[in-house]
Coordinates of N, CA, C and O in Angstrom, one line a residue:
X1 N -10.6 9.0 -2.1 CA -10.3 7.7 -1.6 C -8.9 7.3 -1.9 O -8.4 7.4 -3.0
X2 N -8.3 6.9 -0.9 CA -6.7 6.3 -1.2 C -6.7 5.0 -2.2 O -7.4 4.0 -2.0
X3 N -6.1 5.3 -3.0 CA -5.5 4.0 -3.7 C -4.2 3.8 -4.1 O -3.6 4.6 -4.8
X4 N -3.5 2.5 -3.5 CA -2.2 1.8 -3.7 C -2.4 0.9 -5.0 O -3.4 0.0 -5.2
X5 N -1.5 1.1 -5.8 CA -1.9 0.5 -7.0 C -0.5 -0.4 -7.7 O 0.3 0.1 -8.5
X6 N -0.4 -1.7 -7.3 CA 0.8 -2.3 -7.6 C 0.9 -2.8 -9.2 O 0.0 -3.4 -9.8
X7 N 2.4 -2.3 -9.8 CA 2.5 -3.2 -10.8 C 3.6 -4.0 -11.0 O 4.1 -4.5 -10.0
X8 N 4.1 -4.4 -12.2 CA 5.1 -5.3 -12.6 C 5.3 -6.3 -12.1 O 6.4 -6.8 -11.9
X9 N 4.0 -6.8 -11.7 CA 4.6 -8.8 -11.8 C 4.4 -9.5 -13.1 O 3.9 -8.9 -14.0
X10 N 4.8 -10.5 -13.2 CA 4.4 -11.5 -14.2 C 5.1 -13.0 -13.9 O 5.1 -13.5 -12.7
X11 N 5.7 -13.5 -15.0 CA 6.4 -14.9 -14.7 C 7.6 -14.7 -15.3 O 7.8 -14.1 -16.3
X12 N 8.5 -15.3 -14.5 CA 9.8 -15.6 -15.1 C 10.3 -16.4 -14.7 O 9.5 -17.0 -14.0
X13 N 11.6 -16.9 -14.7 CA 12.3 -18.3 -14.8 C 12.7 -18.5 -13.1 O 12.3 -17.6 -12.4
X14 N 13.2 -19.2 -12.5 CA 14.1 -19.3 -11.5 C 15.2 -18.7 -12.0 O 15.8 -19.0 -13.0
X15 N 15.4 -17.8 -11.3 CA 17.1 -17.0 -11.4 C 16.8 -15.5 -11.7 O 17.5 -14.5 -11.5
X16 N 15.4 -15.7 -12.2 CA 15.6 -14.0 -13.4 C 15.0 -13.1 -12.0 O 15.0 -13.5 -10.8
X17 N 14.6 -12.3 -12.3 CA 14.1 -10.6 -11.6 C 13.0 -10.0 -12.2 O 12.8 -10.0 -13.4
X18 N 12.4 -9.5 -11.4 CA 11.4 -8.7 -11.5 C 11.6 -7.3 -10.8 O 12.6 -7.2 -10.0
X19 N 11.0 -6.2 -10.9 CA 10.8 -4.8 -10.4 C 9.3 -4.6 -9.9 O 8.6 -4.2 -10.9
X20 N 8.8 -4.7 -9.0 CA 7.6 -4.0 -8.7 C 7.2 -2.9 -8.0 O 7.9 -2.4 -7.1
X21 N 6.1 -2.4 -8.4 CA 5.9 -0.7 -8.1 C 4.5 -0.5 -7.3 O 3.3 -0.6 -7.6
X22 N 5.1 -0.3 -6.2 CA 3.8 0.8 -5.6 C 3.2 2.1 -5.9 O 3.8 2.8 -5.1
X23 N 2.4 2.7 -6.5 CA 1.6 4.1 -6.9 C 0.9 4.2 -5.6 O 0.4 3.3 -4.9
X24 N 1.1 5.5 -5.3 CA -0.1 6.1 -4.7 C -1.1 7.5 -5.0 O -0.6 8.5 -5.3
X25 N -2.5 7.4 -5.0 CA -3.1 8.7 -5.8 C -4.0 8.9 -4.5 O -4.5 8.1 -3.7
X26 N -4.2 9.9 -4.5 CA -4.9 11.0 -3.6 C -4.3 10.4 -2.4 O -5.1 9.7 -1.7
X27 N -2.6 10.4 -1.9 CA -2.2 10.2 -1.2 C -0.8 10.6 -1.2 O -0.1 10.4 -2.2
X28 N -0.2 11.0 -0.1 CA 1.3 10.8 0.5 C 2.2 10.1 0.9 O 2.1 9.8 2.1
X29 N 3.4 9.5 0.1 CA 3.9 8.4 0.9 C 4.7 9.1 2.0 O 5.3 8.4 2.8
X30 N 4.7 10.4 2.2 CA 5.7 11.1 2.9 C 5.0 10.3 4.3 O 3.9 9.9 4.6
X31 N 6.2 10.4 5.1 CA 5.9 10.0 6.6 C 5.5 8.7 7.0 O 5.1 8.4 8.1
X32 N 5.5 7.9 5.8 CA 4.8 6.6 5.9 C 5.4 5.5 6.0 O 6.5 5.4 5.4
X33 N 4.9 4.4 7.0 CA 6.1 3.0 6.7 C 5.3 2.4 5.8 O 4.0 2.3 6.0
X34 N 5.8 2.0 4.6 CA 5.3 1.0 3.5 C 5.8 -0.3 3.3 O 7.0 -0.6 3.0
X35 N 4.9 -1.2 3.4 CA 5.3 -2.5 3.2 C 5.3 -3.2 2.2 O 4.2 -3.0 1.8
X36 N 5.8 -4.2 1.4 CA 5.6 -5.0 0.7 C 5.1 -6.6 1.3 O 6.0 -7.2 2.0
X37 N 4.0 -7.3 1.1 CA 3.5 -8.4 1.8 C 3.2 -9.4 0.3 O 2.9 -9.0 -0.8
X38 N 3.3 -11.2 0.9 CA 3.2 -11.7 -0.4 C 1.8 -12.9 0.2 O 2.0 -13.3 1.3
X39 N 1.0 -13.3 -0.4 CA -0.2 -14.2 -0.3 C 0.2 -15.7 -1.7 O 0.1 -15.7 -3.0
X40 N 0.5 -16.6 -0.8 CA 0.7 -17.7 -1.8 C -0.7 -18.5 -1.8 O -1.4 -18.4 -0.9
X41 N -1.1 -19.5 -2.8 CA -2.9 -20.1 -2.2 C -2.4 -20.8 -1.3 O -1.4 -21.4 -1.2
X42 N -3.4 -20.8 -0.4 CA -3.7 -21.8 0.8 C -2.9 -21.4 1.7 O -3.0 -22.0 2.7
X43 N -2.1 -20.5 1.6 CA -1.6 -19.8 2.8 C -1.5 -18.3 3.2 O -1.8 -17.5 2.4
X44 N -1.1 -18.0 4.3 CA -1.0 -17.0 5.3 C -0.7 -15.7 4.5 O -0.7 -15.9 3.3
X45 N -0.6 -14.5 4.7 CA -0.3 -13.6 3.8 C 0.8 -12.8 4.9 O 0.4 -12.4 6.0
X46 N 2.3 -12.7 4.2 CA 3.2 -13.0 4.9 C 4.0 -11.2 4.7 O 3.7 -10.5 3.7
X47 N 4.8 -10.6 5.6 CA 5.5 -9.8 5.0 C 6.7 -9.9 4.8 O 7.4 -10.7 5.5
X48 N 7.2 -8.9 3.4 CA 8.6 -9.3 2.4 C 9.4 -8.4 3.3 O 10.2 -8.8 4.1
X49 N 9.0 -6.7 3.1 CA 10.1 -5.9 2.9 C 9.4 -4.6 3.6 O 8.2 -4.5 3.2
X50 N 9.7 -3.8 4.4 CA 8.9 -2.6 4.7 C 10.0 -1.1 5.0 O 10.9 -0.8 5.7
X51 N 9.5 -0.5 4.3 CA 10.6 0.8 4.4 C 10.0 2.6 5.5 O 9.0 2.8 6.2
X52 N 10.8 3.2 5.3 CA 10.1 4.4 6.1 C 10.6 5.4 4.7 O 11.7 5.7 4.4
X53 N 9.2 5.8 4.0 CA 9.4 6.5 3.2 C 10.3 7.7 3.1 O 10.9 8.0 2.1
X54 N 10.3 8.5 4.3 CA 11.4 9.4 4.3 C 12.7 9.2 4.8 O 13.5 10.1 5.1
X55 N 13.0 8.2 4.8 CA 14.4 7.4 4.6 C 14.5 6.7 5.6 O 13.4 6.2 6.0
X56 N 15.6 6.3 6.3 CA 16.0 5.3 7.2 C 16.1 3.9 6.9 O 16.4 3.4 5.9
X57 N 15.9 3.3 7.9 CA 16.3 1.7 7.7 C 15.4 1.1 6.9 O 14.3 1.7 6.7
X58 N 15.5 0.0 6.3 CA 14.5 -1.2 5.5 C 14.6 -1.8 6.1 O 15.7 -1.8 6.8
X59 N 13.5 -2.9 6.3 CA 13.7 -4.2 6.7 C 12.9 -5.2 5.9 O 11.9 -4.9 5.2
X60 N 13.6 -6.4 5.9 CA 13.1 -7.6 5.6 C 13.2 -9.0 6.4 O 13.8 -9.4 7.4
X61 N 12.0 -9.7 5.1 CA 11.9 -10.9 6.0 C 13.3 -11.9 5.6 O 13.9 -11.8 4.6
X62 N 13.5 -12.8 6.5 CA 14.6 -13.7 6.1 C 14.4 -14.7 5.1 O 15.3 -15.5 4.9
X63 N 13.3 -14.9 4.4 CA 13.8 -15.8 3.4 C 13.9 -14.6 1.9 O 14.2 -15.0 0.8
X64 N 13.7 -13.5 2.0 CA 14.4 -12.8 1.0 C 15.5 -11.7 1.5 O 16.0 -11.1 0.6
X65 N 15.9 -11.5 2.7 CA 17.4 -10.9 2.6 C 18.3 -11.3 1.6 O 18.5 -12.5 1.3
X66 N 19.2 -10.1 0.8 CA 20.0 -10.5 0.2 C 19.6 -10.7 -1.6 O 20.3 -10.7 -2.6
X67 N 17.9 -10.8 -1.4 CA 17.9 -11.3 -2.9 C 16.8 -9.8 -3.0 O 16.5 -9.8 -4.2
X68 N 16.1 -8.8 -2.5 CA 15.4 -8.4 -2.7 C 15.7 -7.0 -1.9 O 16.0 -7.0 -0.7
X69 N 15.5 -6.0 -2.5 CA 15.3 -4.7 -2.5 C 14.4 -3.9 -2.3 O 13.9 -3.6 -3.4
X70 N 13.8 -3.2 -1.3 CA 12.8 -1.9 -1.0 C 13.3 -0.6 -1.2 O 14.3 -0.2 -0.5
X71 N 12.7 0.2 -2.1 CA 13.5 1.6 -2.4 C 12.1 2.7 -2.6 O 11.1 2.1 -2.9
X72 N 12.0 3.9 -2.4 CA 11.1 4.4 -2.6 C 12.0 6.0 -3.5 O 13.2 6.3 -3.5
X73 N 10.6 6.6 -4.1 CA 11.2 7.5 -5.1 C 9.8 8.3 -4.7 O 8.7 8.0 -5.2
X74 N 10.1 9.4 -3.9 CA 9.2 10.5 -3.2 C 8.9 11.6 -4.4 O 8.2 12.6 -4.5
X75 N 9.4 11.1 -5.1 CA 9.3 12.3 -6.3 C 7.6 12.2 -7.3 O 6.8 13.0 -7.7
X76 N 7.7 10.7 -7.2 CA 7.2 9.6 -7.9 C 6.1 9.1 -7.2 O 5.2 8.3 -7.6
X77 N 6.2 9.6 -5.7 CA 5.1 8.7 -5.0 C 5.0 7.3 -4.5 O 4.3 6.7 -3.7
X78 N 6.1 6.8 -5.3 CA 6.3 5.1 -5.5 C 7.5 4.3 -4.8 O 8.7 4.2 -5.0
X79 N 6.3 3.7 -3.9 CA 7.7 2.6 -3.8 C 8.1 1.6 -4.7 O 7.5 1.3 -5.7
X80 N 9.7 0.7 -4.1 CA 9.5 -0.2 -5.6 C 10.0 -1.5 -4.2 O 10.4 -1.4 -3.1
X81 N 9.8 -2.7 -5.2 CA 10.7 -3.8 -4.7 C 11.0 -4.9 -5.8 O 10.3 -5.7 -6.4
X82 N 12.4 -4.5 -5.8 CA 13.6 -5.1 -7.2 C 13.7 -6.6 -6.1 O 13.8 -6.7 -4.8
X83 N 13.6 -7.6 -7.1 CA 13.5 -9.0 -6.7 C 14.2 -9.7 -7.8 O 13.8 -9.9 -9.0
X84 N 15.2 -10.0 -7.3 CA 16.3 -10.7 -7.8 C 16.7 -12.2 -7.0 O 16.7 -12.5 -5.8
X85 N 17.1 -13.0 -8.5 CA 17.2 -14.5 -8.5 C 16.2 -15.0 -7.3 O 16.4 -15.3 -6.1
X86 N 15.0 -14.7 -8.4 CA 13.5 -15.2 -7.9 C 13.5 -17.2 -8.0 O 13.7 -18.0 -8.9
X87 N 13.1 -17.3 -6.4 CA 12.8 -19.0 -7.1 C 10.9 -19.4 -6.9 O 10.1 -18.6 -6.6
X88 N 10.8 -20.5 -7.1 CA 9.8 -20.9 -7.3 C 9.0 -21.2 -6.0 O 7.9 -21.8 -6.2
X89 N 9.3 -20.7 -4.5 CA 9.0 -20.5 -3.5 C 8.3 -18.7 -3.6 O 7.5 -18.3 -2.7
X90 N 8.5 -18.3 -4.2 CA 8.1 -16.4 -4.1 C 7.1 -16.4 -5.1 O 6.8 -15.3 -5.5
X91 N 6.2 -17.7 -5.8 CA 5.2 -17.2 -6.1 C 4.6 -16.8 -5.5 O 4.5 -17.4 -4.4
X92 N 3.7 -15.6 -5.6 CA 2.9 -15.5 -4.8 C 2.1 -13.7 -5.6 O 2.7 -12.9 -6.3
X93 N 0.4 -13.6 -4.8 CA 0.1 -12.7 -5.1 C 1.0 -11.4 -3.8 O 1.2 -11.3 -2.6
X94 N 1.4 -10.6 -4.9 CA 2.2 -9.5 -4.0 C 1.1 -8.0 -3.7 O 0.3 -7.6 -4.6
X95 N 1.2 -7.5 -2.5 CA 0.5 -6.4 -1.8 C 1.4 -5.4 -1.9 O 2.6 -5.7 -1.9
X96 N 0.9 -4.1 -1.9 CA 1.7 -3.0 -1.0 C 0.8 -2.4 0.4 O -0.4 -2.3 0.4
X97 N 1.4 -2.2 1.1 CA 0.4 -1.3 2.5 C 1.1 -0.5 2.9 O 2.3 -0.5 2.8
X98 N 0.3 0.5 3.5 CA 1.0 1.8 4.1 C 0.4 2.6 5.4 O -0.8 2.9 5.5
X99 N 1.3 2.9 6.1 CA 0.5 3.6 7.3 C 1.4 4.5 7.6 O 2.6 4.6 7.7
X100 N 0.2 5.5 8.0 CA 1.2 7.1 7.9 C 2.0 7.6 9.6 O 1.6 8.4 10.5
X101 N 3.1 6.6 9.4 CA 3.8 7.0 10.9 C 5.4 6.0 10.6 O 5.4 5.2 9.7
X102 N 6.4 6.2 11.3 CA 7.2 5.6 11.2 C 7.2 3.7 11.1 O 6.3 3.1 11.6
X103 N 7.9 3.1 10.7 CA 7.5 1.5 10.8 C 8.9 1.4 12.3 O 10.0 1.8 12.5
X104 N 7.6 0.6 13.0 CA 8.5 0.2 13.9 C 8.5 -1.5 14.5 O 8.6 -2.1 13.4
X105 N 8.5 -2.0 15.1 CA 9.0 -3.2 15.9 C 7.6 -4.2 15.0 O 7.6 -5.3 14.6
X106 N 6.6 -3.3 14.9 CA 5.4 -4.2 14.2 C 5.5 -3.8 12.3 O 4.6 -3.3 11.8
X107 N 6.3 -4.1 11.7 CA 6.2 -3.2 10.5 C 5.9 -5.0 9.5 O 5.9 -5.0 8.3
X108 N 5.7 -6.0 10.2 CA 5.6 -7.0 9.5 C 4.2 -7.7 9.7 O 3.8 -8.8 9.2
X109 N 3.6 -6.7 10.5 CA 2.1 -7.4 10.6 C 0.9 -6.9 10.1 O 0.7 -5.7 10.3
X110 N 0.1 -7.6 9.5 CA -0.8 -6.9 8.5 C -1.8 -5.7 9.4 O -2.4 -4.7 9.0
X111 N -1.6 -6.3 10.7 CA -2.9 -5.3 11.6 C -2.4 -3.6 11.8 O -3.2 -2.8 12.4
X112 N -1.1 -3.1 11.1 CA -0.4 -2.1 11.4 C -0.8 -1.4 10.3 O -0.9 -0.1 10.4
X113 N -1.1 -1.8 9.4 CA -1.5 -1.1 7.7 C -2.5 -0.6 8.0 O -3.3 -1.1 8.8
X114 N -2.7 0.7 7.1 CA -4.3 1.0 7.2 C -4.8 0.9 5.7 O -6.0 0.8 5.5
X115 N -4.1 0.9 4.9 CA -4.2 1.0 3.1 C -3.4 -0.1 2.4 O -2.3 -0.6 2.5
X116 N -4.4 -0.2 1.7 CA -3.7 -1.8 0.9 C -4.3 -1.6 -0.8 O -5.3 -1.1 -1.4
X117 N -3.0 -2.6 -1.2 CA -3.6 -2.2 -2.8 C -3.9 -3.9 -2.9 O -3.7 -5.0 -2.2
X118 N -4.8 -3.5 -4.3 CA -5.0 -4.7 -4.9 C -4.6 -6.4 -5.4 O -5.3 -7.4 -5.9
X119 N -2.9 -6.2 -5.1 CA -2.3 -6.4 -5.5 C -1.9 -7.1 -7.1 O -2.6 -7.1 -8.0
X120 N -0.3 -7.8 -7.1 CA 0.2 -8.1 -8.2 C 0.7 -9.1 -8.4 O 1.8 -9.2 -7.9
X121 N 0.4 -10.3 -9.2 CA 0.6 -11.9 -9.2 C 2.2 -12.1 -9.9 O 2.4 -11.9 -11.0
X122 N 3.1 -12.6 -9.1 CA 4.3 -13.0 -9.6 C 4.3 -14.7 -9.3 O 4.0 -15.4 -8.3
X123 N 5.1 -15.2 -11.2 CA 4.8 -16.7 -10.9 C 6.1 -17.0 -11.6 O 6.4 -17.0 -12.8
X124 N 7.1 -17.5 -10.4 CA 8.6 -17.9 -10.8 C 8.3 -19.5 -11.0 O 7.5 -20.2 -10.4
X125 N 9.0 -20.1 -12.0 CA 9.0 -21.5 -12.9 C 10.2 -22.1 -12.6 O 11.3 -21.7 -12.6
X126 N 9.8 -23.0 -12.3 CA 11.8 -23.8 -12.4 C 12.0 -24.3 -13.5 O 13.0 -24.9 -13.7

């Protein structure tokens, strides 16, 4: 059974950073577009950041261009997303998903994923 297994959230200030990590076990990220998606309460569950594991372009959503990073380490299996001068808008519970084919023109919609992890609660404070 595939499991995406996110870590490294927690809380920190307005301004600070976080690093979080996608795992994958009894799975490949090779060939895969991987996303990062964020669920705040009472709303929509949105996508951040989505990469094509064997390299090429990233993309992101526009209220974190600029502050936020998708990188993957094929060595490792893991994607990451470094989130920098976090504000109190990006609380939120964070997902990873992945689907084994390039990400393309849909790489921000949840119906494109076939695998999703549990995810990981980040809670920025002002």
């Amino acid at each position: 059974q595939v499991q995406l297994v996110e870590s490294g959230g927690g809380s920190v200030q307005a301004g600070g950073s976080l690093r979080l990590s996608c795992a994958a076990s009894r799975y490949i990220f090779s060939n895969n577009c991987v996303g990062w998606f964020r669920q705040a309460p009472g709303k929509k569950r949105e996508g951040v950041a989505a990469i094509y594991a064997d390299g090429g372009s990233e993309y992101y959503a526009d209220s974190v261009k600029g502050r936020f990073t998708i990188s993957r380490d094929n060595a490792r299996n893991t994607v990451y997303l470094q989130m920098n001068s976090l504000k109190p808008e990006d609380t939120s519970m964070y997902y990873c998903a992945a689907v084994p084919r390039r990400c393309y023109y849909d790489y921000m919609s949840l119906s494109t994923y076939n695998y999703w992890g549990q995810g990981t609660q980040v809670t920025v404070s002002s």
